[in-house]
Coordinates of C-alpha atoms in Angstrom, one line a residue:
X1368 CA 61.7 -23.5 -29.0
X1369 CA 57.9 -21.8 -29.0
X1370 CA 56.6 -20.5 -32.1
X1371 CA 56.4 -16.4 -32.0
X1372 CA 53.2 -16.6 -33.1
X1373 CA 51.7 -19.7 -30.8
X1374 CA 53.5 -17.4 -28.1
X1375 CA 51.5 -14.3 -28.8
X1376 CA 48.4 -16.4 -29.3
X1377 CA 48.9 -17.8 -25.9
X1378 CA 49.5 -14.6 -24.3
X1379 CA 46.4 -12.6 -26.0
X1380 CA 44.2 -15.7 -25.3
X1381 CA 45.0 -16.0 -21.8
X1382 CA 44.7 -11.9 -21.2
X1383 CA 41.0 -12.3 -23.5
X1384 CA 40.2 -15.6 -20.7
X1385 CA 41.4 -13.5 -17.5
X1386 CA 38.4 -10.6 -17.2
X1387 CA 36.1 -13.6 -18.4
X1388 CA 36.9 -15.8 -15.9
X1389 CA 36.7 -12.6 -13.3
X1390 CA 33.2 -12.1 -14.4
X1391 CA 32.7 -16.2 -13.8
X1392 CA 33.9 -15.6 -10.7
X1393 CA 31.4 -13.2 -9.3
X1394 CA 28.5 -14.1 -6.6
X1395 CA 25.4 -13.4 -8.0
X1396 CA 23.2 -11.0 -7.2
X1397 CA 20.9 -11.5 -4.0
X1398 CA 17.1 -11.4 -5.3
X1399 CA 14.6 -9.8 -3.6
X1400 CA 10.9 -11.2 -4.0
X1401 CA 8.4 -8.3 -4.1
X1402 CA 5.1 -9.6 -3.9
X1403 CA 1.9 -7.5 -4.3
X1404 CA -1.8 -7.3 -4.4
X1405 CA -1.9 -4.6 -7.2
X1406 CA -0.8 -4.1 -10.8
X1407 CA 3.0 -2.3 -11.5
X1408 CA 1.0 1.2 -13.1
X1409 CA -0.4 2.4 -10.4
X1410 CA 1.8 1.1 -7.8
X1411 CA 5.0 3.2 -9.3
X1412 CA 5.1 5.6 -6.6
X1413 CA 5.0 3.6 -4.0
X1414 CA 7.2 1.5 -5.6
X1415 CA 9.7 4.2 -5.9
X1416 CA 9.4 4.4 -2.3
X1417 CA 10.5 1.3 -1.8
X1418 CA 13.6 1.7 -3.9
X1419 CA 14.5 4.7 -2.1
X1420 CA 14.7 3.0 1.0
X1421 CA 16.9 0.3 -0.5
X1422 CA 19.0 2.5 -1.7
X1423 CA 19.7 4.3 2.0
X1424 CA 20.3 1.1 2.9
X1425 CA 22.9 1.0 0.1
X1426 CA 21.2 -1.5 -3.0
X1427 CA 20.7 -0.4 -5.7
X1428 CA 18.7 -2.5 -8.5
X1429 CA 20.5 -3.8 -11.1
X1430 CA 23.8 -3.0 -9.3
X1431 CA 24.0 -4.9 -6.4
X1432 CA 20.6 -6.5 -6.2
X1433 CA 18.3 -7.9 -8.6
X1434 CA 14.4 -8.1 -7.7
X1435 CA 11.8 -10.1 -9.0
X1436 CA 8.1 -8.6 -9.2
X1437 CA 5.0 -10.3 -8.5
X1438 CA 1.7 -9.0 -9.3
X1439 CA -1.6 -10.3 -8.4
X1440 CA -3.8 -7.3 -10.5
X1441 CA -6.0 -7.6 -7.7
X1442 CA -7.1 -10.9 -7.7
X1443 CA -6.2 -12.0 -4.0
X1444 CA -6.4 -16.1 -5.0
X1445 CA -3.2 -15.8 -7.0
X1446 CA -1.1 -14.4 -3.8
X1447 CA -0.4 -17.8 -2.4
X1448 CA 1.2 -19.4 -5.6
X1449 CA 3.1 -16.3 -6.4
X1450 CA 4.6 -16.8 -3.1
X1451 CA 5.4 -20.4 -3.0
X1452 CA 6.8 -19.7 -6.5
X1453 CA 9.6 -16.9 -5.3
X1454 CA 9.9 -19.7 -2.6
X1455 CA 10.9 -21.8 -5.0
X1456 CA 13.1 -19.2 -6.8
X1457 CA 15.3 -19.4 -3.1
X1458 CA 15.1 -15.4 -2.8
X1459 CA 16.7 -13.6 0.0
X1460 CA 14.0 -11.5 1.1
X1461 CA 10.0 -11.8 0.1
X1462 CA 8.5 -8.2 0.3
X1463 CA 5.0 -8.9 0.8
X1464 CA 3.0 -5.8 0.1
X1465 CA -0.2 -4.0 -0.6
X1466 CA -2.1 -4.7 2.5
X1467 CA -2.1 -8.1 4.8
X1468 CA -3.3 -10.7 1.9
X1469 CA 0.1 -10.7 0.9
X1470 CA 2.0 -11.1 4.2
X1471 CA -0.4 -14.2 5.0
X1472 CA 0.3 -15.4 1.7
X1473 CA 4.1 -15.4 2.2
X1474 CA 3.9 -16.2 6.0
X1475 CA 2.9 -20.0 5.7
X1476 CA 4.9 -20.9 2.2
X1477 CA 8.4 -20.0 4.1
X1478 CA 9.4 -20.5 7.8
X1479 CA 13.2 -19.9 6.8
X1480 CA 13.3 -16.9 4.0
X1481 CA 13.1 -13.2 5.7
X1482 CA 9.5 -11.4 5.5
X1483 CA 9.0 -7.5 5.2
X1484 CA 5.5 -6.6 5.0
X1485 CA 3.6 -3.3 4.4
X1486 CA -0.1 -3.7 5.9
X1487 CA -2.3 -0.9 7.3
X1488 CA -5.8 -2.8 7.1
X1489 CA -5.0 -5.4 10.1
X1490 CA -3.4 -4.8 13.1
X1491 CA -0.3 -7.7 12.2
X1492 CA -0.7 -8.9 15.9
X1493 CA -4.1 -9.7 15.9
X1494 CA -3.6 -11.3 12.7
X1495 CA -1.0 -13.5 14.0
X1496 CA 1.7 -12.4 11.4
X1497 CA 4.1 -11.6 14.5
X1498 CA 4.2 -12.3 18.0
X1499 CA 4.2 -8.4 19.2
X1500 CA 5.5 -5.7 17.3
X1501 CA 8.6 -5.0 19.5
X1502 CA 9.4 -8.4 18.9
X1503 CA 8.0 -10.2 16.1
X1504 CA 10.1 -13.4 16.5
X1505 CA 10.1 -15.7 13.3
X1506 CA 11.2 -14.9 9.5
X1507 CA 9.0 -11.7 9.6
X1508 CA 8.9 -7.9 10.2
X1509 CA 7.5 -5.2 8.4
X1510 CA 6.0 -1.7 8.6
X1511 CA 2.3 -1.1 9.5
X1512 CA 0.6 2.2 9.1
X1513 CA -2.2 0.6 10.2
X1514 CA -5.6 2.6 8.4
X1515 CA -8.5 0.8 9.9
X1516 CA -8.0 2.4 13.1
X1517 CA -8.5 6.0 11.1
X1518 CA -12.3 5.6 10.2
X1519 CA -13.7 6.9 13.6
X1520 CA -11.5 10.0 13.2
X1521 CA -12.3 10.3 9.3
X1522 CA -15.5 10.1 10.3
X1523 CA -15.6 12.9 12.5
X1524 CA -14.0 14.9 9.6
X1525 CA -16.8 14.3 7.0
X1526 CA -19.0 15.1 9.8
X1527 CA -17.1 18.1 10.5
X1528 CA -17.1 19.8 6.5
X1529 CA -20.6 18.4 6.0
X1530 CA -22.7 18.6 9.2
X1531 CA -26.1 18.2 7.5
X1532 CA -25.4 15.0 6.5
X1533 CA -27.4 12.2 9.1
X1534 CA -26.6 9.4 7.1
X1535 CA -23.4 8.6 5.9
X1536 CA -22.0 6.0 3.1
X1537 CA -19.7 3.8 3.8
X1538 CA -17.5 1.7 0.8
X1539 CA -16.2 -1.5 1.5
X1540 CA -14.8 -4.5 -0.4
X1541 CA -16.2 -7.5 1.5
X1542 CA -13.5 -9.9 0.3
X1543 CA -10.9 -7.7 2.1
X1544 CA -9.9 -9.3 5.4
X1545 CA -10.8 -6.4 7.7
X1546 CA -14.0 -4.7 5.9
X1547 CA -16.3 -5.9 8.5
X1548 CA -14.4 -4.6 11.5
X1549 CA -13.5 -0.9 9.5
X1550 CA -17.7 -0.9 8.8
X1551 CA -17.9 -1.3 13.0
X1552 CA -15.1 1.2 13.7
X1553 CA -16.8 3.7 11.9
X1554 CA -20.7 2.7 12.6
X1555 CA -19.5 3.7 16.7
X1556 CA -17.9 6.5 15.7
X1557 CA -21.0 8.0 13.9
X1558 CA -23.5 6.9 16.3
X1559 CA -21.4 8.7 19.0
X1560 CA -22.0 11.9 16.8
X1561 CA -25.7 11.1 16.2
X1562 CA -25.3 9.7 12.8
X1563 CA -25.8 6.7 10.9
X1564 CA -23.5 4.8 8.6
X1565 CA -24.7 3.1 5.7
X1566 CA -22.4 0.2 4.2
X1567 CA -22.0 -0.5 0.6
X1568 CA -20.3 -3.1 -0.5
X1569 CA -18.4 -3.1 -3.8
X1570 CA -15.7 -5.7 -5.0
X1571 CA -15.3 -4.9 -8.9
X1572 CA -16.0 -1.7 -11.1
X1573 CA -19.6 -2.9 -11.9
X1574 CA -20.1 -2.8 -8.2
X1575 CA -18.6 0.6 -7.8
X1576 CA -21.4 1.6 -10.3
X1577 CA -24.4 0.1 -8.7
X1578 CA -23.1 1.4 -4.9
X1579 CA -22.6 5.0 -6.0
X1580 CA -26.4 5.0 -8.2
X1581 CA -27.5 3.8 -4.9
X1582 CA -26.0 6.9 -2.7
X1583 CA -28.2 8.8 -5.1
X1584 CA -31.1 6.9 -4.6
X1585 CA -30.8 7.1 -0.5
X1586 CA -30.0 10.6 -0.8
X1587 CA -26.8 9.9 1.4
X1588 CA -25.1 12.7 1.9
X1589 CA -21.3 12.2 2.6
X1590 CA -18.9 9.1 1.5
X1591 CA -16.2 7.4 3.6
X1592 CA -14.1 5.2 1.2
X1593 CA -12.9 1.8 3.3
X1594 CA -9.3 1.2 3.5
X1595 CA -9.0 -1.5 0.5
X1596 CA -6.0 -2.6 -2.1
X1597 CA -9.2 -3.0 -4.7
X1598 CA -10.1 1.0 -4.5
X1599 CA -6.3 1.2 -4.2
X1600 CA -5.8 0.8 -7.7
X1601 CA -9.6 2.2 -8.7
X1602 CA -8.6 6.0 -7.6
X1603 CA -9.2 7.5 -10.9
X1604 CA -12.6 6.0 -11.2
X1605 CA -14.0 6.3 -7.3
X1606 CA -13.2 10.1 -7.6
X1607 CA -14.9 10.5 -10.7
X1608 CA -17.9 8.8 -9.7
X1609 CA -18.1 10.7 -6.2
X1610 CA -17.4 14.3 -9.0
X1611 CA -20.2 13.2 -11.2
X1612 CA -23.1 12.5 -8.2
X1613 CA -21.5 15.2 -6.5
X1614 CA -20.7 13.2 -2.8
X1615 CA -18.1 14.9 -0.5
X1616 CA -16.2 11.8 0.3
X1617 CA -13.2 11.2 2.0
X1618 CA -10.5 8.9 1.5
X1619 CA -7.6 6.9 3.4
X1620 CA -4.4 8.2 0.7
X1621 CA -3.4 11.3 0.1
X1622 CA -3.2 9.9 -3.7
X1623 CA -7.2 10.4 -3.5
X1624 CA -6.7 14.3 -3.0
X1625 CA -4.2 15.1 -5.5
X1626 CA -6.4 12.6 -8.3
X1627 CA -9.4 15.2 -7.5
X1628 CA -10.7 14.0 -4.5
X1629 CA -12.0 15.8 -1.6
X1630 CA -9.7 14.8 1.6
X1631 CA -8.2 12.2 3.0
X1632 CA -6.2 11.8 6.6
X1633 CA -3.6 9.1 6.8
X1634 CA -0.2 8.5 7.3
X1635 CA 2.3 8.9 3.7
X1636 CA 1.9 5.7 2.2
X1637 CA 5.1 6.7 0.5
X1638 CA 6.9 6.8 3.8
X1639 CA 5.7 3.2 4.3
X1640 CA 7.5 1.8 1.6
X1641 CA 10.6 3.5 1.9
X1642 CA 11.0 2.2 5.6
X1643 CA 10.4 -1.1 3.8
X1644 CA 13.2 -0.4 1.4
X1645 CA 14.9 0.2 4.3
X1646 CA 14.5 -2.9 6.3
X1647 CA 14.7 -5.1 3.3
X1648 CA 18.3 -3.8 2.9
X1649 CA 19.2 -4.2 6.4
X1650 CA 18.4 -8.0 5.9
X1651 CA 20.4 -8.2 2.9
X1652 CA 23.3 -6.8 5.1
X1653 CA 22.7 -9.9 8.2
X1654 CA 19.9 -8.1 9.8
X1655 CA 17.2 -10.6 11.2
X1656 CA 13.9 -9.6 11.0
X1657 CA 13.0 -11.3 14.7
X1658 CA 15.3 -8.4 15.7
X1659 CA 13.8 -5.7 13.9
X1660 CA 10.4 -4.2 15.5
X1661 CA 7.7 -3.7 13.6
X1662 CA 7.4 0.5 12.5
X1663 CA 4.4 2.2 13.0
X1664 CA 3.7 5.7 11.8
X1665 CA 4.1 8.1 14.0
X1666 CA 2.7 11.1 11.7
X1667 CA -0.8 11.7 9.9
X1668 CA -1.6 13.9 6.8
X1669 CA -5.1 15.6 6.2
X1670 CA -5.2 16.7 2.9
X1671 CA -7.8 19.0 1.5
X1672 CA -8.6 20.0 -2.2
X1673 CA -9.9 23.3 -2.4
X1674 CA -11.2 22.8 -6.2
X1675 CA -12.9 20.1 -5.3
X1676 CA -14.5 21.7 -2.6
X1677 CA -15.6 24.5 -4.5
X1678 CA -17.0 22.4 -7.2
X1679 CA -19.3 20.8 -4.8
X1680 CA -20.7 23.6 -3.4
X1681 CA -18.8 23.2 0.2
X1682 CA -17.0 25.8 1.7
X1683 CA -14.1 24.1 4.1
X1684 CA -14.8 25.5 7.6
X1685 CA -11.5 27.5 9.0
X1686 CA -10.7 25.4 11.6
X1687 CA -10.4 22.6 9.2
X1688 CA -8.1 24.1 7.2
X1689 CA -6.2 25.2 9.9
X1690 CA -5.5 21.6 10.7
X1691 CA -4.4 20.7 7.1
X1692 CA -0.9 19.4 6.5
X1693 CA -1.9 20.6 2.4
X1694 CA -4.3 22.1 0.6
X1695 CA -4.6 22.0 -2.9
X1696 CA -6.0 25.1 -4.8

């Protein structure tokens, strides 16, 4: 006969093993990779975007899906090993983000692990990320709310608000794959007008400095700020400088406007990364991204401060406002 109390032992030991072994049992999370060209603080919005489309498509991190974050604070040479690194990890999904130096960092370390980029500073075709973007074949999809195209037509609005202004600035970050072609866009687009871009180029804060002392010098009269991760994650600082010299200047994110900038006209950034969030889960569910086209943005925001107007002595012209999606006061 069994002992009563080697009995009960058995019995409370095997009911204490059964949830552990349950929990042993469990798949483990899928991981997604999230790759990106900019640092985690100013990126939270976005960011939230992104989990917001995961969550439609029913992931919820921490829950059901674990994620692990890469991020290159700018500094463009550490994209590729970050990606060969989440390679190595054998995540499900790489979300390569914060403008095409990520997706053509991810693109050539994986052949077999889904891709979902966000770009809007190369068109991902001409950049041979993806065959077409009704069919991008491969391991690789994505949204693009492509900016670079926008210059001519922000262009026309700074020439629009501030039509004394012959020559206009023109920020770029030279190391950013597409600066040369956004400085041509909009160089056409001003000469079509009778105007005359001027090109600064600016790659760190010291640069920032020196290009907006040199505005002063010039006497340039309006600013176009070039589509660029780098000024991305500079906002606070670019719409300082263009406060202190006193430069209407407009800008490709709304983020600009509601930091104290003047105006910007672009598709929500925002938007971007939720659709993201949402293709990302729709992989984790069996989608293939050959299968999924790539989404442009079918909608574009002008934004308009008011304050910042005022403070710099411009009054918006009616029409303009008209046309505003917002206007800050």
């Amino acid at each position: 006969m069994m002992d009563r109390r080697a009995f009960v032992a058995g019995v409370a030991g095997g009911l204490l093993a059964a949830p552990l072994a349950a929990r042993a049992q469990q798949p483990a999370l899928p991981v997604i990779g999230f790759l990106n060209t900019q640092s985690p603080g100013l990126f939270a919005h976005l960011l939230a975007g992104f989990h917001q489309g995961l969550s439609e498509a029913g992931f919820v991190e921490g829950r059901n899906v674990s994620i692990e974050y890469r991020w290159a604070e700018n500094q463009y040479d550490r994209l590729p090993a970050m990606a060969a690194d989440l390679v190595r990890r054998q995540v499900a999904v790489i979300a390569a983000t914060g403008g095409s130096v990520s997706a053509l960092a991810a693109k050539p370390a994986t052949a077999t692990i889904p891709i979902v980029f966000v770009m809007g500073d190369l068109d991902p075709v001409q950049a041979g990320i993806v065959a077409s973007l009704n069919r991008p074949g491969g391991n690789i999809t994505g949204v693009t709310p492509f900016l670079s195209v926008l210059g001519p037509k922000q262009v026309e609005l700074l020439h629009e608000l501030v039509p004394n202004a012959v020559v206009i600035g023109m920020l770029v970050n030279p190391n950013f794959p597409d600066a040369k072609t956004q400085a041509r866009n909009a160089q056409e687009a001003a000469r079509a007008l009778g105007r005359q871009i001027y090109v600064l180029n600016a790659s760190n804060e010291r640069d920032l400095e020196r290009a907006f002392a040199t505005l002063v010098q010039r006497r340039i009269g309006a600013l176009l700020i070039g589509n660029d991760a780098f000024f991305n994650s500079q906002r606070a600082r670019l719409v300082a400088l263009a406060a202190r010299h006193a430069i209407p200047a407009v800008y490709s994110f709304r983020e600009f406007v509601q930091a104290g900038g003047l105006m910007s006209y672009a598709p929500s950034l925002v938007d971007a990364y939720r659709q993201a969030g949402i293709y990302t889960g729709r992989i984790l569910k069996g989608a293939k991204p050959a299968d999924l086209p790539v989404l442009q943005p079918t909608t574009f925001e002008l934004v308009i401060n008011l304050k910042t107007a005022k403070a710099l002595g411009l009054t918006i012209p009616p029409s303009l406002l008209l046309r505003a999606d917002q206007v800050i006061e």
